XYZ file of N, CA, C and O in Angstrom:
700
model
N -40.122 -26.470 -20.505
C -38.957 -26.709 -19.693
C -37.755 -26.052 -20.376
O -37.518 -26.239 -21.563
N -37.038 -25.272 -19.616
C -35.880 -24.556 -20.161
C -34.693 -25.495 -20.281
O -34.445 -26.311 -19.406
N -34.022 -25.380 -21.375
C -32.845 -26.209 -21.609
C -31.614 -25.374 -21.304
O -31.475 -24.257 -21.803
N -30.769 -25.891 -20.463
C -29.544 -25.186 -20.144
C -28.520 -25.452 -21.229
O -28.257 -26.607 -21.582
N -27.991 -24.396 -21.765
C -27.001 -24.554 -22.811
C -25.656 -24.093 -22.308
O -25.554 -23.068 -21.641
N -24.684 -24.835 -22.654
C -23.317 -24.450 -22.307
C -22.814 -23.482 -23.355
O -23.147 -23.583 -24.537
N -21.988 -22.563 -22.880
C -21.344 -21.654 -23.826
C -20.359 -22.464 -24.649
O -19.734 -23.398 -24.149
N -20.245 -22.132 -25.922
C -19.274 -22.878 -26.727
C -17.875 -22.655 -26.182
O -17.519 -21.552 -25.773
N -17.112 -23.715 -26.164
C -15.749 -23.634 -25.638
C -14.863 -22.971 -26.664
O -14.933 -23.258 -27.847
N -14.033 -22.074 -26.154
C -13.069 -21.417 -27.017
C -11.769 -22.190 -26.951
O -11.540 -22.952 -26.027
N -10.967 -21.908 -27.881
C -9.643 -22.540 -27.874
C -8.933 -22.120 -26.598
O -9.058 -20.972 -26.158
N -8.196 -23.045 -25.958
C -7.497 -22.694 -24.723
C -6.608 -21.486 -24.957
O -5.863 -21.413 -25.921
N -6.756 -20.508 -24.046
C -5.898 -19.329 -24.100
C -6.363 -18.277 -25.094
O -5.652 -17.315 -25.342
N -7.571 -18.448 -25.688
C -8.035 -17.485 -26.682
C -8.135 -16.086 -26.098
O -7.764 -15.120 -26.742
N -8.647 -15.960 -24.890
C -8.767 -14.657 -24.237
C -7.698 -14.460 -23.171
O -7.591 -13.388 -22.604
N -6.966 -15.483 -22.881
C -5.977 -15.430 -21.811
C -4.630 -14.964 -22.375
O -4.078 -15.597 -23.270
N -4.121 -13.848 -21.857
C -2.845 -13.358 -22.379
C -1.647 -14.211 -21.967
O -0.564 -14.050 -22.506
N -1.838 -15.122 -21.007
C -0.747 -15.993 -20.562
C -1.064 -17.434 -20.942
O -2.155 -17.928 -20.666
N -0.111 -18.108 -21.539
C -0.323 -19.527 -21.801
C 0.054 -20.311 -20.534
O 0.510 -19.734 -19.541
N -0.156 -21.597 -20.554
C 0.061 -22.430 -19.363
C 1.508 -22.363 -18.874
O 1.762 -22.269 -17.666
N 2.465 -22.378 -19.789
C 3.885 -22.330 -19.388
C 4.216 -20.987 -18.746
O 4.942 -20.925 -17.747
N 3.672 -19.920 -19.316
C 3.921 -18.587 -18.741
C 3.288 -18.478 -17.353
O 3.881 -17.901 -16.439
N 2.097 -19.031 -17.205
C 1.437 -19.005 -15.898
C 2.258 -19.770 -14.861
O 2.424 -19.320 -13.733
N 2.787 -20.930 -15.235
C 3.625 -21.705 -14.303
C 4.858 -20.895 -13.912
O 5.269 -20.900 -12.756
N 5.437 -20.214 -14.892
C 6.630 -19.400 -14.601
C 6.287 -18.264 -13.635
O 7.035 -17.992 -12.700
N 5.161 -17.608 -13.872
C 4.720 -16.519 -12.979
C 4.506 -17.066 -11.566
O 4.960 -16.475 -10.581
N 3.827 -18.208 -11.448
C 3.602 -18.818 -10.131
C 4.932 -19.130 -9.440
O 5.091 -18.906 -8.250
N 5.871 -19.651 -10.196
C 7.173 -19.996 -9.629
C 7.907 -18.752 -9.141
O 8.472 -18.749 -8.041
N 7.879 -17.700 -9.937
C 8.555 -16.459 -9.534
C 7.905 -15.900 -8.266
O 8.600 -15.489 -7.330
N 6.582 -15.899 -8.223
C 5.885 -15.406 -7.030
C 6.229 -16.261 -5.809
O 6.523 -15.733 -4.739
N 6.183 -17.581 -5.978
C 6.468 -18.490 -4.859
C 7.905 -18.325 -4.379
O 8.163 -18.266 -3.172
N 8.840 -18.267 -5.319
C 10.237 -18.078 -4.930
C 10.468 -16.693 -4.310
O 11.392 -16.512 -3.531
N 9.597 -15.752 -4.662
C 9.673 -14.415 -4.077
C 9.070 -14.345 -2.686
O 9.067 -13.285 -2.065
N 8.546 -15.467 -2.205
C 8.036 -15.519 -0.840
C 6.551 -15.275 -0.703
O 6.035 -15.169 0.409
N 5.834 -15.181 -1.802
C 4.386 -14.985 -1.729
C 3.755 -16.306 -1.297
O 4.070 -17.356 -1.861
N 2.875 -16.282 -0.288
C 2.250 -17.523 0.182
C 1.399 -18.189 -0.901
O 0.861 -17.518 -1.778
N 1.280 -19.503 -0.822
C 0.505 -20.289 -1.776
C -0.895 -19.719 -1.970
O -1.388 -19.663 -3.090
N -1.523 -19.308 -0.874
C -2.899 -18.817 -0.950
C -3.011 -17.548 -1.790
O -4.078 -17.266 -2.354
N -1.943 -16.785 -1.906
C -1.975 -15.525 -2.651
C -1.484 -15.670 -4.091
O -1.529 -14.708 -4.866
N -1.001 -16.842 -4.470
C -0.478 -17.040 -5.829
C -1.525 -16.801 -6.925
O -1.216 -16.134 -7.916
N -2.753 -17.314 -6.777
C -3.740 -17.044 -7.840
C -3.982 -15.541 -8.039
O -4.124 -15.087 -9.172
N -4.013 -14.789 -6.952
C -4.194 -13.345 -7.077
C -3.015 -12.707 -7.804
O -3.196 -11.798 -8.616
N -1.824 -13.181 -7.525
C -0.638 -12.663 -8.194
C -0.670 -12.941 -9.690
O -0.352 -12.067 -10.498
N -1.068 -14.141 -10.058
C -1.173 -14.490 -11.471
C -2.216 -13.596 -12.146
O -1.994 -13.088 -13.252
N -3.333 -13.380 -11.466
C -4.370 -12.519 -12.026
C -3.860 -11.083 -12.207
O -4.203 -10.417 -13.177
N -3.055 -10.609 -11.278
C -2.488 -9.269 -11.403
C -1.610 -9.158 -12.644
O -1.646 -8.158 -13.354
N -0.817 -10.181 -12.898
C 0.030 -10.177 -14.094
C -0.844 -10.157 -15.347
O -0.588 -9.389 -16.281
N -1.882 -10.994 -15.369
C -2.806 -10.999 -16.512
C -3.431 -9.619 -16.709
O -3.507 -9.115 -17.826
N -3.880 -9.044 -15.611
C -4.528 -7.742 -15.667
C -3.595 -6.685 -16.243
O -3.985 -5.892 -17.093
N -2.355 -6.693 -15.818
C -1.405 -5.704 -16.323
C -1.136 -5.893 -17.807
O -0.972 -4.936 -18.545
N -1.115 -7.130 -18.241
C -0.916 -7.400 -19.664
C -2.137 -6.932 -20.464
O -2.000 -6.316 -21.528
N -3.325 -7.199 -19.937
C -4.549 -6.762 -20.614
C -4.657 -5.233 -20.622
O -5.087 -4.644 -21.613
N -4.283 -4.589 -19.513
C -4.308 -3.127 -19.460
C -3.360 -2.537 -20.495
O -3.674 -1.538 -21.144
N -2.225 -3.167 -20.631
C -1.241 -2.707 -21.613
C -1.841 -2.772 -23.026
O -1.720 -1.841 -23.810
N -2.506 -3.868 -23.325
C -3.130 -4.020 -24.638
C -4.280 -3.022 -24.813
O -4.448 -2.451 -25.892
N -5.055 -2.801 -23.752
C -6.184 -1.874 -23.824
C -5.722 -0.442 -24.082
O -6.433 0.340 -24.724
N -4.545 -0.099 -23.589
C -4.000 1.244 -23.822
C -3.457 1.395 -25.232
O -3.097 2.477 -25.636
N -3.370 0.285 -25.941
C -2.860 0.335 -27.292
C -1.360 0.116 -27.378
O -0.769 0.218 -28.449
N -0.736 -0.187 -26.235
C 0.698 -0.489 -26.251
C 0.905 -1.842 -26.922
O 0.088 -2.754 -26.780
N 1.991 -1.953 -27.632
C 2.253 -3.237 -28.266
C 2.672 -4.261 -27.211
O 3.171 -3.917 -26.150
N 2.424 -5.488 -27.525
C 2.768 -6.585 -26.602
C 4.282 -6.641 -26.428
O 5.031 -6.323 -27.349
N 4.718 -7.038 -25.240
C 6.159 -7.181 -25.031
C 6.735 -8.213 -25.997
O 6.046 -9.157 -26.397
N 8.011 -8.008 -26.384
C 8.653 -8.960 -27.304
C 8.666 -10.357 -26.708
O 8.409 -11.335 -27.390
N 8.982 -10.444 -25.429
C 9.030 -11.742 -24.746
C 8.049 -11.678 -23.573
O 8.397 -11.207 -22.486
N 6.822 -12.108 -23.829
C 5.764 -12.029 -22.810
C 6.169 -12.796 -21.555
O 5.922 -12.346 -20.432
N 6.821 -13.918 -21.717
C 7.213 -14.745 -20.580
C 8.193 -13.992 -19.673
O 8.036 -13.977 -18.449
N 9.180 -13.338 -20.267
C 10.152 -12.579 -19.475
C 9.486 -11.370 -18.835
O 9.713 -11.066 -17.659
N 8.643 -10.680 -19.590
C 7.932 -9.516 -19.062
C 7.061 -9.927 -17.878
O 7.058 -9.268 -16.837
N 6.343 -11.033 -18.023
C 5.462 -11.514 -16.951
C 6.274 -11.897 -15.718
O 5.846 -11.653 -14.582
N 7.458 -12.468 -15.914
C 8.318 -12.836 -14.782
C 8.785 -11.591 -14.034
O 8.835 -11.575 -12.798
N 9.141 -10.538 -14.761
C 9.570 -9.286 -14.117
C 8.407 -8.681 -13.331
O 8.570 -8.247 -12.187
N 7.229 -8.657 -13.932
C 6.049 -8.135 -13.232
C 5.777 -8.963 -11.980
O 5.500 -8.412 -10.908
N 5.887 -10.275 -12.076
C 5.667 -11.153 -10.921
C 6.696 -10.874 -9.825
O 6.360 -10.841 -8.637
N 7.923 -10.660 -10.217
C 8.972 -10.337 -9.246
C 8.663 -9.023 -8.536
O 8.814 -8.910 -7.312
N 8.217 -8.032 -9.297
C 7.844 -6.752 -8.695
C 6.653 -6.915 -7.749
O 6.606 -6.294 -6.677
N 5.695 -7.746 -8.139
C 4.544 -8.004 -7.268
C 4.980 -8.658 -5.955
O 4.447 -8.346 -4.885
N 5.934 -9.576 -6.042
C 6.437 -10.237 -4.832
C 7.094 -9.215 -3.912
O 6.885 -9.240 -2.689
N 7.868 -8.293 -4.479
C 8.494 -7.244 -3.649
C 7.423 -6.356 -3.024
O 7.513 -5.994 -1.848
N 6.402 -5.995 -3.815
C 5.305 -5.182 -3.280
C 4.609 -5.911 -2.135
O 4.231 -5.294 -1.137
N 4.430 -7.224 -2.291
C 3.774 -8.012 -1.248
C 4.579 -7.937 0.048
O 4.018 -7.758 1.126
N 5.907 -8.075 -0.069
C 6.761 -8.001 1.122
C 6.707 -6.615 1.766
O 6.665 -6.499 2.993
N 6.746 -5.576 0.944
C 6.664 -4.214 1.494
C 5.352 -4.018 2.249
O 5.331 -3.466 3.344
N 4.258 -4.459 1.651
C 2.953 -4.315 2.295
C 2.911 -5.112 3.594
O 2.369 -4.634 4.603
N 3.498 -6.298 3.580
C 3.520 -7.132 4.787
C 4.310 -6.434 5.894
O 3.874 -6.371 7.042
N 5.490 -5.886 5.529
C 6.301 -5.167 6.527
C 5.558 -3.952 7.057
O 5.587 -3.671 8.258
N 4.884 -3.226 6.170
C 4.136 -2.048 6.597
C 3.042 -2.455 7.574
O 2.849 -1.817 8.615
N 2.328 -3.551 7.270
C 1.279 -4.031 8.161
C 1.854 -4.453 9.511
O 1.251 -4.203 10.559
N 3.024 -5.088 9.495
C 3.655 -5.491 10.753
C 4.020 -4.272 11.588
O 3.808 -4.264 12.803
N 4.572 -3.233 10.936
C 4.929 -2.019 11.673
C 3.702 -1.345 12.253
O 3.701 -0.893 13.398
N 2.624 -1.310 11.475
C 1.385 -0.711 11.971
C 0.873 -1.524 13.148
O 0.450 -0.966 14.165
N 0.930 -2.855 13.028
C 0.498 -3.710 14.135
C 1.324 -3.476 15.388
O 0.781 -3.423 16.502
N 2.643 -3.327 15.215
C 3.504 -3.046 16.369
C 3.155 -1.712 17.009
O 3.113 -1.588 18.233
N 2.909 -0.720 16.176
C 2.548 0.602 16.723
C 1.213 0.559 17.443
O 1.059 1.168 18.502
N 0.254 -0.144 16.858
C -1.036 -0.267 17.533
C -0.883 -0.996 18.855
O -1.512 -0.623 19.861
N -0.066 -2.039 18.869
C 0.161 -2.774 20.118
C 0.802 -1.860 21.160
O 0.420 -1.887 22.337
N 1.764 -1.044 20.744
C 2.402 -0.145 21.707
C 1.420 0.920 22.185
O 1.448 1.320 23.349
N 0.521 1.369 21.296
C -0.497 2.326 21.722
C -1.445 1.688 22.733
O -1.838 2.322 23.710
N -1.795 0.421 22.478
C -2.677 -0.281 23.429
C -1.994 -0.415 24.789
O -2.627 -0.275 25.822
N -0.682 -0.708 24.761
C 0.045 -0.815 26.024
C 0.060 0.519 26.744
O -0.077 0.575 27.966
N 0.219 1.603 25.975
C 0.202 2.934 26.595
C -1.150 3.193 27.235
O -1.236 3.719 28.344
N -2.225 2.804 26.536
C -3.562 3.004 27.072
C -3.763 2.179 28.342
O -4.354 2.647 29.312
N -3.270 0.952 28.323
C -3.474 0.069 29.458
C -2.621 0.472 30.655
O -2.973 0.191 31.795
N -1.488 1.113 30.393
C -0.616 1.480 31.509
C -1.229 2.580 32.360
O -0.777 2.822 33.471
N -2.249 3.248 31.823
C -2.921 4.356 32.503
C -1.930 5.385 33.025
O -2.136 6.005 34.054
N -0.863 5.542 32.291
C 0.137 6.559 32.610
C -0.472 7.919 32.288
O -0.718 8.246 31.142
N -0.729 8.699 33.318
C -1.414 9.984 33.155
C -0.674 10.903 32.186
O -1.278 11.565 31.362
N 0.634 10.892 32.275
C 1.420 11.775 31.424
C 1.247 11.444 29.941
O 1.049 12.325 29.114
N 1.294 10.161 29.614
C 1.143 9.782 28.208
C -0.282 10.028 27.729
O -0.498 10.375 26.575
N -1.261 9.864 28.623
C -2.646 10.130 28.250
C -2.848 11.605 27.950
O -3.530 11.966 26.991
N -2.249 12.469 28.764
C -2.350 13.906 28.542
C -1.682 14.278 27.222
O -2.210 15.050 26.424
N -0.500 13.694 26.965
C 0.210 13.970 25.722
C -0.602 13.496 24.516
O -0.753 14.217 23.522
N -1.147 12.293 24.577
C -1.944 11.759 23.473
C -3.166 12.626 23.210
O -3.508 12.914 22.062
N -3.803 13.078 24.271
C -4.969 13.939 24.128
C -4.577 15.282 23.509
O -5.252 15.779 22.603
N -3.470 15.849 23.968
C -3.009 17.128 23.426
C -2.640 17.005 21.949
O -2.949 17.885 21.146
N -1.990 15.907 21.587
C -1.631 15.693 20.179
C -2.903 15.541 19.350
O -3.020 16.118 18.262
N -3.872 14.775 19.845
C -5.127 14.591 19.108
C -5.847 15.922 18.918
O -6.349 16.217 17.821
N -5.869 16.740 19.952
C -6.509 18.054 19.833
C -5.732 18.935 18.860
O -6.323 19.671 18.069
N -4.416 18.857 18.930
C -3.588 19.635 18.010
C -3.822 19.210 16.572
O -3.879 20.048 15.666
N -3.937 17.905 16.340
C -4.222 17.412 14.983
C -5.568 17.930 14.490
O -5.708 18.294 13.321
N -6.556 17.960 15.382
C -7.884 18.455 14.996
C -7.841 19.914 14.554
O -8.651 20.337 13.738
N -6.907 20.671 15.095
C -6.827 22.096 14.773
C -6.035 22.383 13.503
O -6.067 23.493 12.987
N -5.309 21.406 13.003
C -4.523 21.603 11.784
C -5.439 21.671 10.565
O -6.489 21.017 10.541
N -5.017 22.403 9.544
C -5.764 22.355 8.277
C -5.753 20.928 7.730
O -4.818 20.159 7.982
N -6.771 20.586 6.965
C -6.920 19.221 6.455
C -5.672 18.723 5.734
O -5.249 17.587 5.941
N -5.084 19.542 4.876
C -3.921 19.108 4.095
C -2.749 18.767 5.002
O -2.031 17.793 4.769
N -2.536 19.553 6.059
C -1.433 19.291 6.985
C -1.731 18.057 7.826
O -0.854 17.217 8.037
N -2.956 17.937 8.305
C -3.325 16.781 9.119
C -3.139 15.497 8.311
O -2.611 14.503 8.802
N -3.527 15.539 7.050
C -3.430 14.363 6.188
C -1.992 13.890 6.054
O -1.703 12.695 6.223
N -1.036 14.794 5.808
C 0.353 14.359 5.646
C 0.949 13.892 6.964
O 1.751 12.959 6.986
N 0.559 14.501 8.077
C 1.069 14.059 9.383
C 0.583 12.647 9.682
O 1.366 11.789 10.104
N -0.692 12.387 9.445
C -1.239 11.057 9.717
C -0.585 10.015 8.812
O -0.187 8.941 9.276
N -0.440 10.350 7.528
C 0.177 9.390 6.605
C 1.643 9.136 6.951
O 2.127 8.020 6.854
N 2.348 10.174 7.383
C 3.779 10.029 7.671
C 4.024 9.317 9.001
O 4.807 8.387 9.101
N 3.374 9.775 10.062
C 3.707 9.290 11.399
C 2.804 8.174 11.912
O 3.195 7.426 12.794
N 1.605 8.060 11.383
C 0.722 6.996 11.843
C 0.663 5.838 10.852
O 0.603 4.688 11.244
N 0.674 6.152 9.548
C 0.663 5.088 8.537
C 2.080 4.713 8.122
O 2.264 3.765 7.372
N 3.072 5.469 8.576
C 4.488 5.194 8.331
C 4.850 5.173 6.844
O 5.666 4.386 6.406
N 4.212 6.056 6.080
C 4.556 6.163 4.664
C 5.744 7.112 4.507
O 5.816 8.126 5.197
N 6.647 6.825 3.589
C 7.739 7.755 3.325
C 7.203 8.976 2.578
O 6.121 8.934 1.984
N 7.991 10.040 2.573
C 7.577 11.272 1.908
C 7.224 10.997 0.445
O 6.204 11.463 -0.058
N 8.060 10.235 -0.240
C 7.802 9.919 -1.659
C 6.478 9.174 -1.806
O 5.701 9.443 -2.723
N 6.202 8.241 -0.911
C 4.949 7.492 -0.970
C 3.739 8.387 -0.759
O 2.714 8.237 -1.426
N 3.862 9.334 0.162
C 2.767 10.280 0.406
C 2.539 11.131 -0.835
O 1.401 11.329 -1.267
N 3.628 11.628 -1.402
C 3.524 12.461 -2.605
C 2.845 11.689 -3.739
O 1.961 12.222 -4.413
N 3.239 10.442 -3.919
C 2.636 9.624 -4.974
C 1.149 9.393 -4.715
O 0.329 9.504 -5.627
N 0.809 9.055 -3.481
C -0.585 8.774 -3.141
C -1.476 9.999 -3.297
O -2.620 9.902 -3.715
N -0.951 11.178 -2.913
C -1.753 12.395 -2.975
C -1.627 13.126 -4.301
O -2.359 14.082 -4.557
N -0.653 12.721 -5.115
C -0.466 13.371 -6.408
C 0.084 14.785 -6.287
O -0.298 15.665 -7.052
N 0.955 14.992 -5.299
C 1.567 16.310 -5.097
C 3.081 16.148 -5.064
O 3.575 15.046 -4.832
N 3.832 17.231 -5.272
C 5.296 17.131 -5.230
C 5.806 16.783 -3.830
O 5.170 17.120 -2.820
N 6.973 16.129 -3.785
C 7.582 15.779 -2.496
C 7.852 17.035 -1.662
O 7.703 17.020 -0.444
N 8.268 18.096 -2.318
C 8.543 19.346 -1.608
C 7.317 19.881 -0.886
O 7.423 20.433 0.209
N 6.161 19.713 -1.490
C 4.909 20.151 -0.857
C 4.634 19.309 0.384
O 4.217 19.837 1.422
N 4.880 18.011 0.281
C 4.690 17.125 1.439
C 5.614 17.570 2.567
O 5.190 17.713 3.722
N 6.885 17.803 2.243
C 7.861 18.207 3.257
C 7.469 19.538 3.891
O 7.564 19.706 5.113
N 7.017 20.460 3.076
C 6.610 21.767 3.591
C 5.415 21.642 4.535
O 5.397 22.234 5.621
N 4.435 20.868 4.122
C 3.251 20.677 4.975
C 3.622 19.977 6.277
O 3.112 20.323 7.347
N 4.503 18.978 6.197
C 4.948 18.283 7.409
C 5.666 19.243 8.350
O 5.396 19.261 9.556
N 6.578 20.038 7.804
C 7.344 20.978 8.622
C 6.412 21.966 9.326
O 6.523 22.181 10.545
N 5.492 22.540 8.571
C 4.557 23.517 9.143
C 3.670 22.870 10.200
O 3.444 23.440 11.273
N 3.181 21.668 9.918
C 2.287 20.977 10.850
C 3.009 20.589 12.135
O 2.481 20.789 13.239
N 4.219 20.047 12.015
C 4.976 19.645 13.206
C 5.306 20.866 14.053
O 5.214 20.827 15.286
N 5.683 21.955 13.398
C 5.983 23.184 14.131
C 4.739 23.662 14.891
O 4.811 24.054 16.056
N 3.575 23.612 14.243
C 2.330 24.033 14.891
C 1.978 23.107 16.056
O 1.556 23.578 17.127
N 2.151 21.798 15.874
C 1.871 20.853 16.961
C 2.814 21.074 18.143
O 2.392 21.058 19.305
N 4.082 21.266 17.825
C 5.078 21.516 18.882
C 4.715 22.775 19.665
O 4.740 22.784 20.901
N 4.349 23.843 18.959
C 3.968 25.098 19.621
C 2.744 24.869 20.498
O 2.663 25.373 21.625
N 1.794 24.104 19.990
C 0.577 23.828 20.753
C 0.907 23.063 22.046
O 0.379 23.361 23.114
N 1.798 22.074 21.948
C 2.162 21.282 23.130
C 2.915 22.132 24.155
O 2.714 21.971 25.357
N 3.769 23.042 23.684
C 4.476 23.926 24.605
C 3.514 24.929 25.230
O 3.598 25.243 26.427
N 2.589 25.422 24.429
C 1.580 26.382 24.899
C 0.729 25.777 25.996
O 0.407 26.424 26.985
N 0.348 24.531 25.828
C -0.480 23.826 26.820
C 0.351 23.257 27.957
O -0.176 22.587 28.840
N 1.684 23.481 27.894
C 2.628 23.003 28.899
C 2.587 21.478 29.067
O 2.708 20.955 30.159
N 2.387 20.801 27.936
C 2.366 19.350 27.957
C 3.790 18.814 27.886
O 4.128 17.812 28.491
N 4.648 19.517 27.136
C 6.054 19.116 27.022
C 6.924 20.263 27.446
O 6.588 21.397 27.478
């Protein structure tokens, strides 16, 4: 018969970069920042992860871990709000697209089809920035960061792609 053995207990906080007081402070900052209760444990874990990543890179620990963790928590709360707003905008756009589809407005259907065909004809790099900018509603800086390219390159690709789409729509006499 196999005997189940418990792992020996370590001292509280031996592997945890945050002590109980720091964790409470992080939770409070997240909660006051508007992060829902259900997401607080994930936020605390993110702070822990960032502290552990910092140590893994060989960076020295912050002088005041509690203050550093509070700043990280505050930044996480702002990121949460930005993501929430972005999701709301995407939801609104999808809802408006659904309304356009349901209205069976022939003109908008022709335009949507022409734009989709025009997007298919764009080079991959141009199509990618157009979709990220106009469909995912990312700012130019956000696109540049996500793709790892300069902002000027994003702007150039957007300009060229929009010009090509516009020419295509005029050529097809859609607009």
